[in-house]
Short mmCIF file of C-alpha atoms in Angstrom, two decimals:
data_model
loop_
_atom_site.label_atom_id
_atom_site.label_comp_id
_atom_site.label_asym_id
_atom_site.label_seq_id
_atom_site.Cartn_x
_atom_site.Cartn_y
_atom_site.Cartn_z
CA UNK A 1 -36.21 -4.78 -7.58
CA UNK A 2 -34.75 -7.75 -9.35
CA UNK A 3 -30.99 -8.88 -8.96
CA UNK A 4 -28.58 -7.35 -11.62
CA UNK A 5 -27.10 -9.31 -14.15
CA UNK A 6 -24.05 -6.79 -14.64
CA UNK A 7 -22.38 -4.85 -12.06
CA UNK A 8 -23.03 -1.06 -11.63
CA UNK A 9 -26.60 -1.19 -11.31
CA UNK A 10 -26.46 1.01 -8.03
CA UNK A 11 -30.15 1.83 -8.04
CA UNK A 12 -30.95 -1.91 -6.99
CA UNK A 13 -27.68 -1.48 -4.64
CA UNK A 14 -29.15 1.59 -3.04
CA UNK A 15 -32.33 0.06 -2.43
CA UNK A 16 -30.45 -3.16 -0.69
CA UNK A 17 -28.55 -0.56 1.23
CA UNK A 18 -31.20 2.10 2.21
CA UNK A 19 -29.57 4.93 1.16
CA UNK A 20 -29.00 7.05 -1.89
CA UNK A 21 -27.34 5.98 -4.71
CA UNK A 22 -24.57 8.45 -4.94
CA UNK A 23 -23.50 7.04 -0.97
CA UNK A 24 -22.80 3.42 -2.82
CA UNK A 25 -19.00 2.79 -3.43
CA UNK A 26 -18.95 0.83 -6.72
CA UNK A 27 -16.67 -2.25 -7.02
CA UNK A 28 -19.30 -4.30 -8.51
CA UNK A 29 -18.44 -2.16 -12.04
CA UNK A 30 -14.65 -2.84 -13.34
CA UNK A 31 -14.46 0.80 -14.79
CA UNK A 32 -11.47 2.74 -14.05
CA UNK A 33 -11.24 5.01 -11.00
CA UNK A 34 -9.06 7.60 -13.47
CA UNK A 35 -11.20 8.94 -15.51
CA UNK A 36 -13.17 9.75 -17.79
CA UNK A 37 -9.89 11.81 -19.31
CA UNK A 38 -10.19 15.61 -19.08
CA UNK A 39 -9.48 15.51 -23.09
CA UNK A 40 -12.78 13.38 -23.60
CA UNK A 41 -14.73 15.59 -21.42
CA UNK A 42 -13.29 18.92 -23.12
CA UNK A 43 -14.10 17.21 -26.63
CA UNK A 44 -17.90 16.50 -25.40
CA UNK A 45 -18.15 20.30 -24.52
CA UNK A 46 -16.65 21.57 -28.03
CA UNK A 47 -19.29 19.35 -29.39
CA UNK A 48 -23.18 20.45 -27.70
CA UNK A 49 -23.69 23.12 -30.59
CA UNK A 50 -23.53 20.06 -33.01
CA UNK A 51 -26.75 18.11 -30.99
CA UNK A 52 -28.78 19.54 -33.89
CA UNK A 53 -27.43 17.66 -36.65
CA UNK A 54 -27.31 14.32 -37.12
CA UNK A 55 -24.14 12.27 -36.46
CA UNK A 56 -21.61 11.85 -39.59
CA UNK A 57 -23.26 8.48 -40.77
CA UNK A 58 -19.60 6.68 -41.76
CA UNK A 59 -18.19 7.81 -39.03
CA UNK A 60 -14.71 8.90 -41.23
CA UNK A 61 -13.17 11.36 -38.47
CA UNK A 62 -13.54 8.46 -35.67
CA UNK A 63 -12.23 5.64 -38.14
CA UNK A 64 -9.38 7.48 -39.06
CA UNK A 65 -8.29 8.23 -35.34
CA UNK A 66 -8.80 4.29 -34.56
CA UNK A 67 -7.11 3.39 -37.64
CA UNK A 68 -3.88 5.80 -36.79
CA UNK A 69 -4.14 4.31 -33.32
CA UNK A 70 -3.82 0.87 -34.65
CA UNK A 71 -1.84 1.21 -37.69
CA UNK A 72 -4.88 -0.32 -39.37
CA UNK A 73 -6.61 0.93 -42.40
CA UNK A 74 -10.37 2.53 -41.44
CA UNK A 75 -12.10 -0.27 -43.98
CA UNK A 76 -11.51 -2.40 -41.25
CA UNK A 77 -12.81 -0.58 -38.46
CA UNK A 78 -16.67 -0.70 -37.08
CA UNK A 79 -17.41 1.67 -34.60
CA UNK A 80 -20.70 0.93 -32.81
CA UNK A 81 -22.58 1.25 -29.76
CA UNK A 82 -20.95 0.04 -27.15
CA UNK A 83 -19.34 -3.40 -27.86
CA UNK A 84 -22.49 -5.27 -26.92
CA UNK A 85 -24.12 -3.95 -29.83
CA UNK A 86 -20.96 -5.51 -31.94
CA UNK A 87 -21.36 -8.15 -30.14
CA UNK A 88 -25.21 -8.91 -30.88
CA UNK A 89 -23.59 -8.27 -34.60
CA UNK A 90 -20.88 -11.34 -33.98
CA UNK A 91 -23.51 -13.32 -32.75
CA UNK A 92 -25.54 -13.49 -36.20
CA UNK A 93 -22.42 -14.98 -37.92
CA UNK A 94 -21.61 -17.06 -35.66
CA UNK A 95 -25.12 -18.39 -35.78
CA UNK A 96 -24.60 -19.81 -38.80
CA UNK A 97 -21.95 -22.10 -38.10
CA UNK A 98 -22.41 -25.44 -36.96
CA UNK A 99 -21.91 -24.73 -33.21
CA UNK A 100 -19.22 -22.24 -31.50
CA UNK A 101 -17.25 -22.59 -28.73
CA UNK A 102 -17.09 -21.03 -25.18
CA UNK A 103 -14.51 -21.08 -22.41
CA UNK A 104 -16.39 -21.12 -19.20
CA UNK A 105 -17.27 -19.32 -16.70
CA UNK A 106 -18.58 -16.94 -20.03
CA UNK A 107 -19.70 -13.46 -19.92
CA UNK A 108 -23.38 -13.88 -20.06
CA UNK A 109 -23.92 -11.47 -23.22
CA UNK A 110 -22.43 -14.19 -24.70
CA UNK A 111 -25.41 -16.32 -24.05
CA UNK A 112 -27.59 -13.76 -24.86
CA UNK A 113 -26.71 -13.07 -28.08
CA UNK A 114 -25.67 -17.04 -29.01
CA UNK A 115 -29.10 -17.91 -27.90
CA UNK A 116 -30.91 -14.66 -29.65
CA UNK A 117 -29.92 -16.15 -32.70
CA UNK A 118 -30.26 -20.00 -31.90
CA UNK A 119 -26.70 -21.12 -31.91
CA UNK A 120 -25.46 -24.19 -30.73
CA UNK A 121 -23.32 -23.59 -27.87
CA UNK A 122 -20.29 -26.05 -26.56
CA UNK A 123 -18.76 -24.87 -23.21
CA UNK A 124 -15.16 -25.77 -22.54
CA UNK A 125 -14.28 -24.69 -18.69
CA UNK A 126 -11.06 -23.07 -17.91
CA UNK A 127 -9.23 -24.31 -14.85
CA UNK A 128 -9.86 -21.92 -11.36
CA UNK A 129 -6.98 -22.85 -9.47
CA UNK A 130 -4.29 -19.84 -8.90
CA UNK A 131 -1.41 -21.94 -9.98
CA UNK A 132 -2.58 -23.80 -13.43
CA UNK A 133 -2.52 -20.81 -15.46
CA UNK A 134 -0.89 -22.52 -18.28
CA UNK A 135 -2.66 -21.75 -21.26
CA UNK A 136 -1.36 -23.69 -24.21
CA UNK A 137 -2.30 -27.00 -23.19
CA UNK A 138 -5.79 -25.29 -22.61
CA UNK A 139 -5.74 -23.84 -26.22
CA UNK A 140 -4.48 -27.04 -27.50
CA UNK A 141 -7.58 -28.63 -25.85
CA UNK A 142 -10.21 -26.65 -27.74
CA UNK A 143 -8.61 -27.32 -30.80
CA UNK A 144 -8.85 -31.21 -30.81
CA UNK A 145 -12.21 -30.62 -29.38
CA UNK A 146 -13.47 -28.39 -32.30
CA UNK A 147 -16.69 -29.65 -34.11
CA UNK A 148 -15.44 -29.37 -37.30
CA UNK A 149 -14.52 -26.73 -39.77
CA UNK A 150 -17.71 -24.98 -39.76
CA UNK A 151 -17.29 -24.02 -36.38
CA UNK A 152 -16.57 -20.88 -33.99
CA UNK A 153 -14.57 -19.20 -31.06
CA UNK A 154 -16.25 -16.86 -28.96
CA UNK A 155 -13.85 -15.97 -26.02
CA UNK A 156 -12.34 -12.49 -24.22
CA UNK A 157 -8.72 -11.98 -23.40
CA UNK A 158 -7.69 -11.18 -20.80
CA UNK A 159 -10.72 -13.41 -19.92
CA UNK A 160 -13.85 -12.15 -17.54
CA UNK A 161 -14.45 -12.99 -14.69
CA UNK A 162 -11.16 -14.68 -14.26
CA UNK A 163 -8.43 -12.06 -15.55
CA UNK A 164 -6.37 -14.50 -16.90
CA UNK A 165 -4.43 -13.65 -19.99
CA UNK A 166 -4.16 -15.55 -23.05
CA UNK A 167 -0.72 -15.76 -24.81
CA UNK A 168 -1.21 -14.59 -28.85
CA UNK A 169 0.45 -17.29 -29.45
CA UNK A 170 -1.60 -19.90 -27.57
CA UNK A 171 -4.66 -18.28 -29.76
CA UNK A 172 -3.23 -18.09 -33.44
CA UNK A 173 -3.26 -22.08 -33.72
CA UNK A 174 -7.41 -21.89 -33.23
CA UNK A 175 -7.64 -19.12 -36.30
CA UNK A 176 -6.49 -22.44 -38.49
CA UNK A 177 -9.10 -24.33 -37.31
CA UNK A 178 -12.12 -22.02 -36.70
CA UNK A 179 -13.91 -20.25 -39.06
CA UNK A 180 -14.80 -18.05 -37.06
CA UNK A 181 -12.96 -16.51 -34.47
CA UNK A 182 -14.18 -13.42 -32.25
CA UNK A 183 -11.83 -11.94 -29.34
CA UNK A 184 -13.40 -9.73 -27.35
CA UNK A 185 -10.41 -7.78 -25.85
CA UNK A 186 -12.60 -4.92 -23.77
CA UNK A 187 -10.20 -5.28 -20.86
CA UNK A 188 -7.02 -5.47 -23.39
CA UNK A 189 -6.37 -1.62 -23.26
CA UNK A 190 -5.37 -1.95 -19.44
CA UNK A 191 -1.96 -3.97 -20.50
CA UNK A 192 0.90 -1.60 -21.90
CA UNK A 193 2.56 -1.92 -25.01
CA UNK A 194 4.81 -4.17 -24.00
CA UNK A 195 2.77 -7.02 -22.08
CA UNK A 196 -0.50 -6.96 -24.35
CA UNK A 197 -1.35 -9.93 -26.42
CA UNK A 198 -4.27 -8.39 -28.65
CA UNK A 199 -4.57 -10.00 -32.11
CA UNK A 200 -5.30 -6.81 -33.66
CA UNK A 201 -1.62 -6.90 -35.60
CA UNK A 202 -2.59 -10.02 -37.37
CA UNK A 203 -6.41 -9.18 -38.01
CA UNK A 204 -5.17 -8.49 -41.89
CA UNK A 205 -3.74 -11.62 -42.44
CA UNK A 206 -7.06 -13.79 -40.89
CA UNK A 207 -10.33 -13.01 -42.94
CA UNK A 208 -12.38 -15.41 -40.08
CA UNK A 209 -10.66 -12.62 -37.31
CA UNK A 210 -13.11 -10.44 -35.49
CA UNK A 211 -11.41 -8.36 -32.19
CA UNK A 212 -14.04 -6.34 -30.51
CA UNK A 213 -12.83 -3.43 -27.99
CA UNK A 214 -14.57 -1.06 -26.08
CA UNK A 215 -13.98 2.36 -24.45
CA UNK A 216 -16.28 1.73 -21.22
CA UNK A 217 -13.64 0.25 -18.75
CA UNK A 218 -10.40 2.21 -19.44
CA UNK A 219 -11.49 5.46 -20.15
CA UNK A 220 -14.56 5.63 -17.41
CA UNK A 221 -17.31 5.95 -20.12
CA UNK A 222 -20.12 3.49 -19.73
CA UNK A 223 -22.55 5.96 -20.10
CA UNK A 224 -21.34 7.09 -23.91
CA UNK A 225 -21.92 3.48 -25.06
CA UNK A 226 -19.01 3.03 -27.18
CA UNK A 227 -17.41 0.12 -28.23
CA UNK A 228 -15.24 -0.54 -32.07
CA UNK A 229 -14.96 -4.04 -34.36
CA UNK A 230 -11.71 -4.50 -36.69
CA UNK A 231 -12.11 -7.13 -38.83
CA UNK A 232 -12.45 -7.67 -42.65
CA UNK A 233 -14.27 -5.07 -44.59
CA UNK A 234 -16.94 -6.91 -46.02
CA UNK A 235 -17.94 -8.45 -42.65
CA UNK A 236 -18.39 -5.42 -41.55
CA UNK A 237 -20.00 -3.77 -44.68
CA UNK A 238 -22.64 -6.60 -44.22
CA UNK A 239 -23.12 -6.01 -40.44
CA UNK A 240 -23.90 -2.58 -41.06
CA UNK A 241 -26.51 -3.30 -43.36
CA UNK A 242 -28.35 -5.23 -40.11
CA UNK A 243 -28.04 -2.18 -37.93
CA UNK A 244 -30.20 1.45 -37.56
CA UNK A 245 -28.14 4.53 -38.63
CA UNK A 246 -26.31 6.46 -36.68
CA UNK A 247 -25.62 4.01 -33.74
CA UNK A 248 -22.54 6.04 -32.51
CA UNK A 249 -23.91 9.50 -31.04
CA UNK A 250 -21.74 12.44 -31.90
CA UNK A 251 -20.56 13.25 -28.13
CA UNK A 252 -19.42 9.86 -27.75
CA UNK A 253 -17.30 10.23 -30.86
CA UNK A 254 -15.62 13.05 -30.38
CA UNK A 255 -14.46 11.68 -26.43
CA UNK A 256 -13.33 8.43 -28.19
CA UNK A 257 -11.03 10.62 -30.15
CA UNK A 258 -9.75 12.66 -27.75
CA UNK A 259 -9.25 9.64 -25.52
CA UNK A 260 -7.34 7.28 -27.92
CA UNK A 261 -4.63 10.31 -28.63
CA UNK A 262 -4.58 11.03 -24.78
CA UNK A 263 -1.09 9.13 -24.11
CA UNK A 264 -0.94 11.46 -20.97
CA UNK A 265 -4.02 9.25 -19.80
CA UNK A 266 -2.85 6.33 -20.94
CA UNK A 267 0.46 5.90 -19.40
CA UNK A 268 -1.32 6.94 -15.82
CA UNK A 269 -3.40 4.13 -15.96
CA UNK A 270 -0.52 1.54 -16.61
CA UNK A 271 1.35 3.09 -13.50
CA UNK A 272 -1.14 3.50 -11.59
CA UNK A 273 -3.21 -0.25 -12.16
CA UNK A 274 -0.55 -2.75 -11.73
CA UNK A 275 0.71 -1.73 -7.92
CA UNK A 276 -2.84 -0.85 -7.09
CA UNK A 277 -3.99 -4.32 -8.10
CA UNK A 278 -0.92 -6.44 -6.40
CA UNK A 279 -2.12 -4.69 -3.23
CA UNK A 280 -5.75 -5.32 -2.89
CA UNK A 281 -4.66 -8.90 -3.89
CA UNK A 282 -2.29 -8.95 -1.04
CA UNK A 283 -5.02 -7.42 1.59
CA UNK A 284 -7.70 -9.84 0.21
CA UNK A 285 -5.77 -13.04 0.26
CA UNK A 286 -4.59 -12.47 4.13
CA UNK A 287 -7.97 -12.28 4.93
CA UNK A 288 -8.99 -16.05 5.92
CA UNK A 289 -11.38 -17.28 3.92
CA UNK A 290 -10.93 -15.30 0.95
CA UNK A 291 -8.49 -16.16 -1.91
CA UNK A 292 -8.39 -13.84 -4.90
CA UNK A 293 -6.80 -15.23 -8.04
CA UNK A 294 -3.97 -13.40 -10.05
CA UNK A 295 -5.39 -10.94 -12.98
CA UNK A 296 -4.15 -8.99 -15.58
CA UNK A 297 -7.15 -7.10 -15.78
CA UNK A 298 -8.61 -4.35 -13.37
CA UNK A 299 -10.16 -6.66 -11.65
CA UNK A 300 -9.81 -9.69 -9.18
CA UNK A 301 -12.52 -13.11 -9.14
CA UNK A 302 -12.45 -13.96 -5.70
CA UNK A 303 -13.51 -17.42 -3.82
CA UNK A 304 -14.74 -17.33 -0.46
CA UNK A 305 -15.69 -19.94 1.89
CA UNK A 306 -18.44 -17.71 2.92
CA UNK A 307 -21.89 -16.92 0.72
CA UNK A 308 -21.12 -14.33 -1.67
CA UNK A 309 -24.24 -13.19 -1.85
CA UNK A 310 -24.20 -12.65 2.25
CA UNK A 311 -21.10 -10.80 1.68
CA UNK A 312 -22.79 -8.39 -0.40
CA UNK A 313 -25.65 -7.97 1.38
CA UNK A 314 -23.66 -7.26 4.62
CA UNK A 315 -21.21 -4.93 3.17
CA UNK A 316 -24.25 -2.95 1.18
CA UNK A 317 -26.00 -2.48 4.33
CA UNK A 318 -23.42 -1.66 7.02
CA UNK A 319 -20.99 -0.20 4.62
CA UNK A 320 -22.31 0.76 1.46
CA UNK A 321 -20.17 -1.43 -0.92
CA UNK A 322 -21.29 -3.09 -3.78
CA UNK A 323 -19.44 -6.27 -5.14
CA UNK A 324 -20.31 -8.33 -8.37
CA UNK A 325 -21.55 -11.30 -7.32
CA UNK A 326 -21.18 -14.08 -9.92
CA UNK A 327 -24.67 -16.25 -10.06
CA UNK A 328 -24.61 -14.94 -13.32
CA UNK A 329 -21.50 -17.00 -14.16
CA UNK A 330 -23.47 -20.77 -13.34
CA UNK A 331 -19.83 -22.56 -12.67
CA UNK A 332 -19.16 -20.14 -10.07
CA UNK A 333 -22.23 -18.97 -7.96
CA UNK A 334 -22.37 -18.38 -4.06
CA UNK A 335 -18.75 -19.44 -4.23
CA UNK A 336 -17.29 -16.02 -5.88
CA UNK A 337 -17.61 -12.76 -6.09
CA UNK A 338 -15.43 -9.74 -8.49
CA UNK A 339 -13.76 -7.05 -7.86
CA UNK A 340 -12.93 -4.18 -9.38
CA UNK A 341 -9.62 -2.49 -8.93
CA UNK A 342 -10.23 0.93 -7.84
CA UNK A 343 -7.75 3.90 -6.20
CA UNK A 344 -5.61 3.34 -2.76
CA UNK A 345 -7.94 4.46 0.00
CA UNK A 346 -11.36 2.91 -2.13
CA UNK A 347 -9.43 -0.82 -2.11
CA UNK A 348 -8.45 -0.26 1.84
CA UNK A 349 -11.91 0.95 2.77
CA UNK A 350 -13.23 -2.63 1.11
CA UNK A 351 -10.44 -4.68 2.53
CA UNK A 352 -11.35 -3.21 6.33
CA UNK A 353 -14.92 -4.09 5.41
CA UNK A 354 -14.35 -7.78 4.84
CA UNK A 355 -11.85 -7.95 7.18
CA UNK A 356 -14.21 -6.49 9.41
CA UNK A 357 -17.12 -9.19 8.45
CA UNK A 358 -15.46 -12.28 7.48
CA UNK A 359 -12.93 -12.15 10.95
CA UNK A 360 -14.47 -9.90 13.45
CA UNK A 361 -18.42 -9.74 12.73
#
């Protein structure tokens, strides 16, 4: 079975490990541990007698509970599936710019949908070091590096695989000199109120503004495929006419609007992620030979002194963990691997593992 690209695939991990899928403990997958919310899975149950009609092609009910969310009107608002699919759509417009811009180490749908269209691609790498995570001199960079005015920004805050977060202000100078600028903020929903830096407040104001977001990693539900572009109306009456009808199923809608109004949810996963995360970091880093680097995500990029691809294979097989490892990320390769951030006992049981292989094989 070949390698996986993304994390989760725990068929090919099973088969690594010898044993049945449902044994695997997942860290190669940065999904919460929390959910899915009780309200999403309540609102998928009100909704089986409806699997005989066809979705509600505009999508008004979902739109309306995004817009409320955001305080932005619903003209704005794309719901689609998954944000890949959104993504695929950014990717066409982008396409026909003169070349866009990447910071590197890049998510590799990035590639894949930059390349499915034949874009020109210019790769600017972001600093790995722990301590330089400065941003505005980074920002400042990419500007004075921009190929011109008919050029784009393809980037993800906070940023994957790293988990660094980008300051709004660091990114509003590059919507002046972009014409195209696309944040995909899929991990921006694990920040509260208070410490996010999501552009969606100014997306009004910036007609070259497209934020992407996506329900899989906060609210546990991969397997809905859900995902939701705000950005100027006609860019997004024009993507639609590229797409099939009826991308978003109706289960997956009505979850995504349970979920959104579930502040219940919500304010569990803020207290819950932040001193979850500072201790795996802690456990990881005093393990010699492994130094994690600070996130604001749910996750934590990792570099180790040993193979990470040995790593995995050891802890599939004698302990039936999967970790990302990052060959798919070409500036990293054997020399990281991610993380996800997952509940108290989960984190221990992988910290004892490596502990257990990197110090006392």
């Amino acid at each position: 079975m070949r390698q996986p690209v993304h994390g989760g695939n725990l068929a090919w991990a099973a088969a690594a490990a010898g044993c049945p899928p449902e044994t695997i403990l997942d860290f190669s997958a940065s999904i919460s541990p929390l959910g899915p919310p009780n309200s999403a899975i309540a609102a998928i149950h009100s909704q089986l007698s409806n699997l005989r009609h066809y979705p509600e092609p505009d999508y008004n009910e979902l739109r309306l509970a995004l817009g409320c969310f955001h305080k932005v009107p619903t003209e704005w608002i794309l719901p689609g599936n998954g944000s890949a699919e959104l993504l695929t759509l950014a990717g066409r417009d982008l396409a026909k710019l003169s070349a866009t811009a990447l910071i590197t180490p890049a998510f590799g749908d990035y590639y894949r949908t930059l390349r499915a269209y034949n874009a020109k691609i210019l790769e600017f790498p972001l600093s790995l070091r722990s301590g330089d995570w400065g941003l505005g001199s980074r920002i400042d960079k990419f500007i004075s590096l921009s190929p011109g005015a008919n050029s784009g920004l393809l980037l993800n805050n906070p940023h994957n695989p790293t988990g660094r977060l980008f300051s709004r202000k660091d990114i509003l100078p590059c919507l002046e000199q972009y014409a195209l600028v696309v944040v995909d903020e899929a991990f921006m929903d694990f920040l509260p109120p208070d410490e996010e830096q999501s552009l969606i407040g100014v997306v009004q104001e910036y007609p070259n503004l497209v934020v992407l977001r996506s329900l899989t990693k906060f609210y546990s539900l991969p397997g809905l495929r859900l995902g939701y572009a705000i950005a100027h109306p006609e860019r997004l009456l024009q993507w639609q006419t590229w797409r099939d009808p009826w991308p978003v199923n109706t289960l997956a809608a009505a979850a995504a609007v349970a979920a959104i109004q579930d502040q219940e949810f919500q304010e569990l996963t803020w207290k819950w992620l932040a001193p979850a995360r500072n201790q795996l970091f802690q456990d990881l880093a005093s393990i010699p030979g492994l130094q994690p680097l600070a996130s604001a995500a749910n996750f934590l990029l990792v570099k180790s002194e040993r193979s990470s691809l040995q790593l995995q294979q050891q802890l599939l097989q004698h302990h039936q963990i999967l970790i990302r490892d990052c060959l798919s990320f070409k500036e990293l390769g054997h020399g990281f691997f991610r993380v996800a951030v997952r509940c108290q006992s989960d984190n221990q049981r992988l910290s004892k593992a490596l502990y257990s292989i990197t110090v006392d094989p």
